[in-house]
mmCIF file of C-alpha atoms in Angstrom:
data_model
loop_
_atom_site.group_PDB
_atom_site.id
_atom_site.type_symbol
_atom_site.label_atom_id
_atom_site.label_comp_id
_atom_site.label_asym_id
_atom_site.label_seq_id
_atom_site.Cartn_x
_atom_site.Cartn_y
_atom_site.Cartn_z
ATOM 1 C CA MET A 4 0.000 0.000 0.000
ATOM 2 C CA ASN A 5 2.993 2.222 0.362
ATOM 3 C CA ALA A 6 3.678 4.115 -2.877
ATOM 4 C CA PRO A 7 3.426 2.599 -6.311
ATOM 5 C CA THR A 8 5.903 -0.116 -7.231
ATOM 6 C CA ARG A 9 7.903 0.536 -10.357
ATOM 7 C CA LEU A 10 10.214 -1.768 -12.175
ATOM 8 C CA ALA A 11 13.860 -0.827 -12.004
ATOM 9 C CA GLU A 12 14.058 -1.150 -15.806
ATOM 10 C CA GLN A 13 11.558 1.662 -16.225
ATOM 11 C CA ILE A 14 13.914 4.146 -14.609
ATOM 12 C CA ALA A 15 17.343 5.154 -15.811
ATOM 13 C CA ASP A 16 19.819 4.880 -12.925
ATOM 14 C CA PRO A 17 17.242 3.903 -10.281
ATOM 15 C CA LEU A 18 17.775 4.108 -6.532
ATOM 16 C CA LEU A 19 16.865 0.687 -5.155
ATOM 17 C CA ILE A 20 15.640 0.522 -1.576
ATOM 18 C CA GLY A 21 13.652 -2.268 0.030
ATOM 19 C CA GLY A 22 12.905 -3.897 -3.305
ATOM 20 C CA ARG A 23 11.535 -0.716 -4.873
ATOM 21 C CA ALA A 24 12.980 1.509 -7.553
ATOM 22 C CA TYR A 25 13.018 5.273 -7.133
ATOM 23 C CA ARG A 26 13.867 8.045 -9.529
ATOM 24 C CA SER A 27 14.653 10.642 -6.865
ATOM 25 C CA ARG A 28 17.775 10.361 -4.727
ATOM 26 C CA LEU A 29 16.605 12.987 -2.283
ATOM 27 C CA LEU A 30 14.814 11.753 0.829
ATOM 28 C CA ILE A 31 13.128 14.497 2.715
ATOM 29 C CA GLY A 32 12.006 14.951 6.309
ATOM 30 C CA THR A 33 8.538 16.190 7.106
ATOM 31 C CA GLY A 34 9.128 17.977 10.419
ATOM 32 C CA LYS A 35 9.719 21.614 11.330
ATOM 33 C CA TYR A 36 7.490 23.160 8.682
ATOM 34 C CA LYS A 37 4.887 25.800 9.480
ATOM 35 C CA ASP A 38 2.013 23.413 8.773
ATOM 36 C CA PHE A 39 1.198 20.279 6.790
ATOM 37 C CA ASP A 40 0.418 22.341 3.710
ATOM 38 C CA GLU A 41 3.900 23.857 3.668
ATOM 39 C CA THR A 42 5.328 20.359 4.216
ATOM 40 C CA ARG A 43 3.393 19.115 1.201
ATOM 41 C CA ARG A 44 4.488 21.994 -1.037
ATOM 42 C CA ALA A 45 8.143 21.590 -0.052
ATOM 43 C CA VAL A 46 8.066 17.819 -0.591
ATOM 44 C CA GLU A 47 6.528 18.333 -4.007
ATOM 45 C CA ALA A 48 9.140 20.939 -4.940
ATOM 46 C CA SER A 49 11.902 18.570 -3.787
ATOM 47 C CA GLY A 50 10.747 15.787 -6.080
ATOM 48 C CA ALA A 51 11.269 13.324 -3.226
ATOM 49 C CA GLU A 52 9.455 9.987 -3.416
ATOM 50 C CA ILE A 53 10.476 8.876 0.072
ATOM 51 C CA VAL A 54 9.488 11.039 3.021
ATOM 52 C CA THR A 55 10.594 10.358 6.542
ATOM 53 C CA VAL A 56 8.307 10.946 9.511
ATOM 54 C CA ALA A 57 9.217 11.306 13.183
ATOM 55 C CA ILE A 58 6.585 9.063 14.723
ATOM 56 C CA ARG A 59 7.063 10.662 18.120
ATOM 57 C CA ARG A 60 6.421 14.162 16.825
ATOM 58 C CA THR A 61 4.085 13.859 13.869
ATOM 59 C CA ASN A 62 0.558 12.529 13.785
ATOM 60 C CA ILE A 63 -0.049 9.795 11.220
ATOM 61 C CA GLY A 64 -3.068 8.457 13.041
ATOM 62 C CA GLN A 65 -1.889 8.066 16.633
ATOM 63 C CA ASN A 66 -4.315 10.872 17.518
ATOM 64 C CA ALA A 67 -7.401 10.053 15.531
ATOM 65 C CA ASN A 68 -9.091 13.453 15.931
ATOM 66 C CA GLU A 69 -6.114 15.586 14.930
ATOM 67 C CA PRO A 70 -4.968 16.338 11.371
ATOM 68 C CA SER A 71 -2.791 13.576 9.932
ATOM 69 C CA LEU A 72 0.291 14.046 7.798
ATOM 70 C CA LEU A 73 -0.989 11.225 5.608
ATOM 71 C CA ASP A 74 -3.764 13.512 4.353
ATOM 72 C CA ALA A 75 -1.112 15.908 2.997
ATOM 73 C CA LEU A 76 1.278 13.177 1.831
ATOM 74 C CA PRO A 77 -0.800 10.106 0.949
ATOM 75 C CA PRO A 78 1.003 6.734 1.123
ATOM 76 C CA SER A 79 -0.424 5.972 -2.320
ATOM 77 C CA ARG A 80 1.966 8.590 -3.724
ATOM 78 C CA PHE A 81 4.888 8.591 -1.319
ATOM 79 C CA THR A 82 6.897 5.939 0.468
ATOM 80 C CA ILE A 83 6.466 6.828 4.119
ATOM 81 C CA LEU A 84 9.676 6.156 6.068
ATOM 82 C CA PRO A 85 8.908 6.195 9.797
ATOM 83 C CA ASN A 86 11.841 7.283 11.970
ATOM 84 C CA THR A 87 12.637 7.171 15.655
ATOM 85 C CA ALA A 88 13.753 10.774 16.195
ATOM 86 C CA GLY A 89 13.638 11.524 19.901
ATOM 87 C CA CYS A 90 14.316 7.919 20.993
ATOM 88 C CA TYR A 91 17.202 7.393 23.413
ATOM 89 C CA SER A 92 17.024 3.628 23.989
ATOM 90 C CA ALA A 93 16.654 0.493 21.903
ATOM 91 C CA ASP A 94 13.352 -0.316 23.622
ATOM 92 C CA ASP A 95 11.893 3.111 22.824
ATOM 93 C CA ALA A 96 12.950 2.872 19.203
ATOM 94 C CA VAL A 97 11.594 -0.641 18.700
ATOM 95 C CA ARG A 98 8.268 0.234 20.334
ATOM 96 C CA THR A 99 7.959 3.373 18.200
ATOM 97 C CA LEU A 100 8.560 1.502 14.952
ATOM 98 C CA ARG A 101 6.141 -1.276 15.831
ATOM 99 C CA LEU A 102 3.510 1.405 16.377
ATOM 100 C CA ALA A 103 4.367 2.933 12.997
ATOM 101 C CA ARG A 104 4.072 -0.427 11.259
ATOM 102 C CA GLU A 105 0.606 -0.841 12.712
ATOM 103 C CA LEU A 106 -0.474 2.639 11.669
ATOM 104 C CA LEU A 107 0.864 2.049 8.137
ATOM 105 C CA ASP A 108 -0.808 -1.330 7.601
ATOM 106 C CA GLY A 109 2.328 -3.416 7.864
ATOM 107 C CA HIS A 110 4.727 -1.163 5.953
ATOM 108 C CA ASP A 111 8.127 -2.424 7.095
ATOM 109 C CA LEU A 112 10.779 -0.032 5.704
ATOM 110 C CA VAL A 113 11.921 2.137 8.598
ATOM 111 C CA LYS A 114 14.683 4.496 9.625
ATOM 112 C CA LEU A 115 16.252 3.704 12.972
ATOM 113 C CA GLU A 116 17.991 6.322 15.058
ATOM 114 C CA VAL A 117 18.846 5.937 18.718
ATOM 115 C CA LEU A 118 20.300 9.153 20.025
ATOM 116 C CA GLY A 119 22.925 9.499 22.696
ATOM 117 C CA ASP A 120 22.937 13.230 23.329
ATOM 118 C CA PRO A 121 20.232 15.863 22.815
ATOM 119 C CA ASN A 122 22.604 18.707 21.921
ATOM 120 C CA THR A 123 24.804 17.039 19.332
ATOM 121 C CA LEU A 124 22.334 14.310 18.279
ATOM 122 C CA TYR A 125 25.225 11.859 18.277
ATOM 123 C CA PRO A 126 23.956 8.295 17.962
ATOM 124 C CA ASN A 127 24.171 5.791 20.793
ATOM 125 C CA VAL A 128 25.658 3.022 18.699
ATOM 126 C CA VAL A 129 25.373 0.331 21.371
ATOM 127 C CA GLU A 130 21.623 0.862 21.660
ATOM 128 C CA THR A 131 21.376 1.304 17.889
ATOM 129 C CA LEU A 132 22.939 -2.118 17.310
ATOM 130 C CA LYS A 133 20.608 -3.715 19.855
ATOM 131 C CA ALA A 134 17.541 -2.153 18.271
ATOM 132 C CA ALA A 135 18.685 -3.082 14.773
ATOM 133 C CA GLU A 136 19.077 -6.715 15.740
ATOM 134 C CA THR A 137 15.584 -6.858 17.249
ATOM 135 C CA LEU A 138 13.977 -5.069 14.320
ATOM 136 C CA VAL A 139 15.593 -7.257 11.688
ATOM 137 C CA ARG A 140 14.518 -10.364 13.586
ATOM 138 C CA ASP A 141 11.044 -8.855 13.675
ATOM 139 C CA GLY A 142 10.917 -8.550 9.875
ATOM 140 C CA PHE A 143 11.638 -4.845 9.440
ATOM 141 C CA LYS A 144 13.754 -3.441 6.644
ATOM 142 C CA VAL A 145 15.993 -1.067 8.528
ATOM 143 C CA MET A 146 17.915 2.007 7.416
ATOM 144 C CA VAL A 147 20.194 3.204 10.182
ATOM 145 C CA TYR A 148 21.557 6.485 11.450
ATOM 146 C CA THR A 149 24.958 5.772 12.893
ATOM 147 C CA SER A 150 28.429 7.205 13.257
ATOM 148 C CA ASP A 151 31.050 6.780 10.554
ATOM 149 C CA ASP A 152 32.827 4.034 12.514
ATOM 150 C CA PRO A 153 33.533 1.342 9.897
ATOM 151 C CA ILE A 154 33.417 -1.495 12.462
ATOM 152 C CA VAL A 155 29.962 -0.474 13.636
ATOM 153 C CA ALA A 156 28.841 -0.152 10.025
ATOM 154 C CA LYS A 157 30.121 -3.669 9.405
ATOM 155 C CA GLN A 158 28.250 -5.040 12.417
ATOM 156 C CA LEU A 159 25.063 -3.379 11.239
ATOM 157 C CA GLU A 160 25.583 -4.908 7.843
ATOM 158 C CA GLU A 161 25.961 -8.287 9.469
ATOM 159 C CA HIS A 162 22.501 -7.878 10.939
ATOM 160 C CA ARG A 163 21.422 -8.113 7.315
ATOM 161 C CA LEU A 164 20.276 -4.550 7.220
ATOM 162 C CA ARG A 165 19.491 -2.718 4.034
ATOM 163 C CA ARG A 166 22.899 -3.181 2.564
ATOM 164 C CA GLY A 167 25.122 -0.160 2.723
ATOM 165 C CA HIS A 168 22.511 2.348 3.682
ATOM 166 C CA ALA A 169 23.651 2.341 7.265
ATOM 167 C CA ALA A 170 26.636 4.392 6.395
ATOM 168 C CA ARG A 171 26.025 5.621 2.905
ATOM 169 C CA LEU A 172 23.178 7.956 3.495
ATOM 170 C CA ALA A 173 24.541 11.374 4.134
ATOM 171 C CA HIS A 174 22.702 12.013 7.338
ATOM 172 C CA ARG A 175 24.338 15.231 8.321
ATOM 173 C CA LEU A 176 24.008 16.983 11.613
ATOM 174 C CA GLY A 177 22.610 20.478 11.384
ATOM 175 C CA HIS A 178 25.871 22.274 12.017
ATOM 176 C CA GLY A 179 28.260 20.496 9.742
ATOM 177 C CA ASP A 180 30.403 17.586 10.661
ATOM 178 C CA SER A 181 30.823 17.156 14.362
ATOM 179 C CA GLN A 182 32.496 13.799 13.902
ATOM 180 C CA SER A 183 36.222 13.638 13.492
ATOM 181 C CA LEU A 184 37.258 12.773 9.971
ATOM 182 C CA GLU A 185 40.277 10.856 11.164
ATOM 183 C CA PRO A 186 38.934 7.285 11.425
ATOM 184 C CA ALA A 187 37.471 7.488 7.956
ATOM 185 C CA ALA A 188 40.708 8.895 6.596
ATOM 186 C CA HIS A 189 42.762 6.061 8.094
ATOM 187 C CA HIS A 190 40.320 3.544 6.764
ATOM 188 C CA ARG A 191 40.623 5.025 3.313
ATOM 189 C CA GLU A 192 44.370 4.799 3.345
ATOM 190 C CA ARG A 193 44.336 1.159 4.321
ATOM 191 C CA GLN A 194 41.868 0.359 1.604
ATOM 192 C CA GLY A 195 44.019 2.160 -0.931
ATOM 193 C CA ALA A 196 42.931 4.623 -3.570
ATOM 194 C CA GLY A 197 39.714 3.786 -5.315
ATOM 195 C CA GLY A 198 38.694 1.181 -2.716
ATOM 196 C CA ARG A 199 34.937 0.995 -2.948
ATOM 197 C CA ARG A 200 34.567 0.678 0.796
ATOM 198 C CA CYS A 201 35.424 4.279 1.344
ATOM 199 C CA ARG A 202 32.241 5.248 -0.435
ATOM 200 C CA ALA A 203 30.428 3.916 2.575
ATOM 201 C CA SER A 204 31.556 6.908 4.574
ATOM 202 C CA ALA A 205 28.785 9.381 5.149
ATOM 203 C CA ARG A 206 31.351 12.107 5.606
ATOM 204 C CA PRO A 207 33.126 13.940 2.849
ATOM 205 C CA PRO A 208 36.722 12.860 2.413
ATOM 206 C CA THR A 209 39.498 14.901 3.910
ATOM 207 C CA PRO A 210 40.368 17.573 1.371
ATOM 208 C CA PRO A 211 43.550 16.630 -0.480
ATOM 209 C CA SER A 212 46.514 18.387 1.017
ATOM 210 C CA PRO A 213 49.222 19.565 -1.362
ATOM 211 C CA TRP A 214 51.744 18.743 1.376
ATOM 212 C CA SER A 215 50.885 15.098 1.721
ATOM 213 C CA SER A 216 51.141 12.384 -0.882
ATOM 214 C CA ALA A 217 48.838 10.269 1.278
ATOM 215 C CA ALA A 218 45.851 12.315 0.147
ATOM 216 C CA THR A 219 43.986 9.778 -1.934
ATOM 217 C CA PRO A 220 40.287 10.448 -1.550
ATOM 218 C CA CYS A 221 38.181 8.207 -3.666
ATOM 219 C CA MET B 8 26.652 12.923 -4.260
ATOM 220 C CA GLU B 9 29.486 13.526 -6.717
ATOM 221 C CA LEU B 10 31.719 11.291 -4.553
ATOM 222 C CA GLY B 11 29.325 8.391 -4.915
ATOM 223 C CA CYS B 12 26.798 8.606 -2.102
ATOM 224 C CA ASP B 13 23.612 6.834 -3.153
ATOM 225 C CA ALA B 14 21.254 9.436 -1.792
ATOM 226 C CA VAL B 15 20.828 12.359 0.573
ATOM 227 C CA LEU B 16 18.367 12.674 3.407
ATOM 228 C CA MET B 17 17.628 16.127 4.767
ATOM 229 C CA ASN B 18 15.006 18.022 6.699
ATOM 230 C CA THR B 19 15.967 21.090 8.731
ATOM 231 C CA ALA B 20 18.084 22.709 6.017
ATOM 232 C CA VAL B 21 14.959 22.828 3.860
ATOM 233 C CA ALA B 22 12.269 23.348 6.484
ATOM 234 C CA LYS B 23 14.043 26.212 8.245
ATOM 235 C CA ALA B 24 15.160 28.036 5.096
ATOM 236 C CA GLN B 25 13.735 31.525 4.577
ATOM 237 C CA ASN B 26 11.834 30.072 1.651
ATOM 238 C CA PRO B 27 11.468 26.308 2.208
ATOM 239 C CA ILE B 28 9.769 25.666 -1.128
ATOM 240 C CA LEU B 29 12.573 27.306 -3.091
ATOM 241 C CA MET B 30 15.208 25.520 -1.000
ATOM 242 C CA ALA B 31 13.477 22.190 -1.637
ATOM 243 C CA GLN B 32 13.665 22.868 -5.357
ATOM 244 C CA ALA B 33 17.333 23.874 -5.038
ATOM 245 C CA MET B 34 18.179 20.630 -3.225
ATOM 246 C CA ARG B 35 16.371 18.598 -5.854
ATOM 247 C CA LYS B 36 18.609 20.133 -8.502
ATOM 248 C CA ALA B 37 21.723 19.827 -6.336
ATOM 249 C CA VAL B 38 21.210 16.097 -5.776
ATOM 250 C CA GLU B 39 20.499 15.551 -9.464
ATOM 251 C CA ALA B 40 23.606 17.547 -10.406
ATOM 252 C CA GLY B 41 25.759 15.635 -7.930
ATOM 253 C CA ARG B 42 24.574 12.274 -9.245
ATOM 254 C CA GLU B 43 25.239 13.305 -12.830
ATOM 255 C CA ALA B 44 28.728 14.499 -11.912
ATOM 256 C CA PHE B 45 29.413 11.131 -10.244
ATOM 257 C CA LEU B 46 28.182 9.206 -13.270
ATOM 258 C CA ALA B 47 30.208 11.456 -15.573
ATOM 259 C CA GLY B 48 33.423 10.652 -13.684
ATOM 260 C CA ARG B 49 35.885 13.314 -12.679
ATOM 261 C CA MET B 50 39.014 14.230 -14.605
ATOM 262 C CA PRO B 51 42.120 12.201 -13.723
ATOM 263 C CA LYS B 52 43.955 13.267 -10.586
ATOM 264 C CA LYS B 53 47.357 14.868 -11.040
ATOM 265 C CA LEU B 54 49.352 16.652 -8.370
ATOM 266 C CA TYR B 55 51.688 19.536 -9.182
ATOM 267 C CA SER B 56 50.960 19.727 -12.872
ATOM 268 C CA ALA B 57 48.776 22.755 -13.348
ATOM 269 C CA SER B 58 48.459 23.880 -16.925
ATOM 270 C CA PRO B 59 47.198 27.292 -18.036
ATOM 271 C CA SER B 60 44.057 27.348 -20.116
ATOM 272 C CA SER B 61 45.383 30.313 -22.121
ATOM 273 C CA PRO B 62 48.078 29.362 -24.622
ATOM 274 C CA ALA B 63 51.626 30.230 -23.588
ATOM 275 C CA ALA B 64 53.203 29.433 -26.951
ATOM 276 C CA GLY B 65 52.527 30.531 -30.527
ATOM 277 C CA LEU B 66 51.700 34.085 -29.597
ATOM 278 C CA ILE B 67 51.573 36.698 -32.402
ATOM 279 C CA SER B 68 53.893 39.212 -30.836
ATOM 280 C CA PRO B 69 57.081 38.193 -29.060
ATOM 281 C CA LYS B 70 57.224 38.773 -25.352
ATOM 282 C CA ALA B 71 58.633 42.086 -24.247
ATOM 283 C CA ALA B 72 62.204 41.645 -23.100
#
């Protein structure tokens, strides 16, 4: 019921997520707009086909007598991607996404985020891993907000998550990169120039320095 | 996107713009442009070998001494 299915062959260079093909590579959040009408107009202008919804903050039917976002952005036209913004533990996140799946008639593609700090919005990766494991076991297709730690990304991948999306999606914090670029840079060097793994970093590569021959961003 | 990210997810940068609708449109184009640049493939990397785009040789008048 969630957005029309299209064959990958019908789209040049499709984005494939959860078995569906998308033309747009911009996923857009639905929060922080003046009202649902402004949300709808912005989403339409963005061309996004996947819209993410903070289940804790936005009504998609939890409150039956209040306006629902789904009236502005109908699931027949958009893939609704429920997220766990505002969740600080694995239990909270899992409960929130189970509620979303019920409200969306079994739609199982979700975006998991378990936060560790309200000011920086850094993820709590320990809780994130726990939640991811539970959700995957429970049949969800999970996209994950995490740090750019390659080991954590690998562990998430091993939970058979949506391959690569854990780290690939450029989920940027509002005030630029708060995460050190160093681990990613080391990782890149070990992989060598052109190593595909480095693409999994959500952070931009360290700018090439004219003083260092080790600058080999991919 | 031009480095090879599959997609971009954003919210506040659009929603809190002075004109969210225009910013949404701008980001649509930016993501499309980035993807096309990635698919096009960047020029080969070369360090310390800048070359001027204006010709340095074959000029009509000789250089002033």
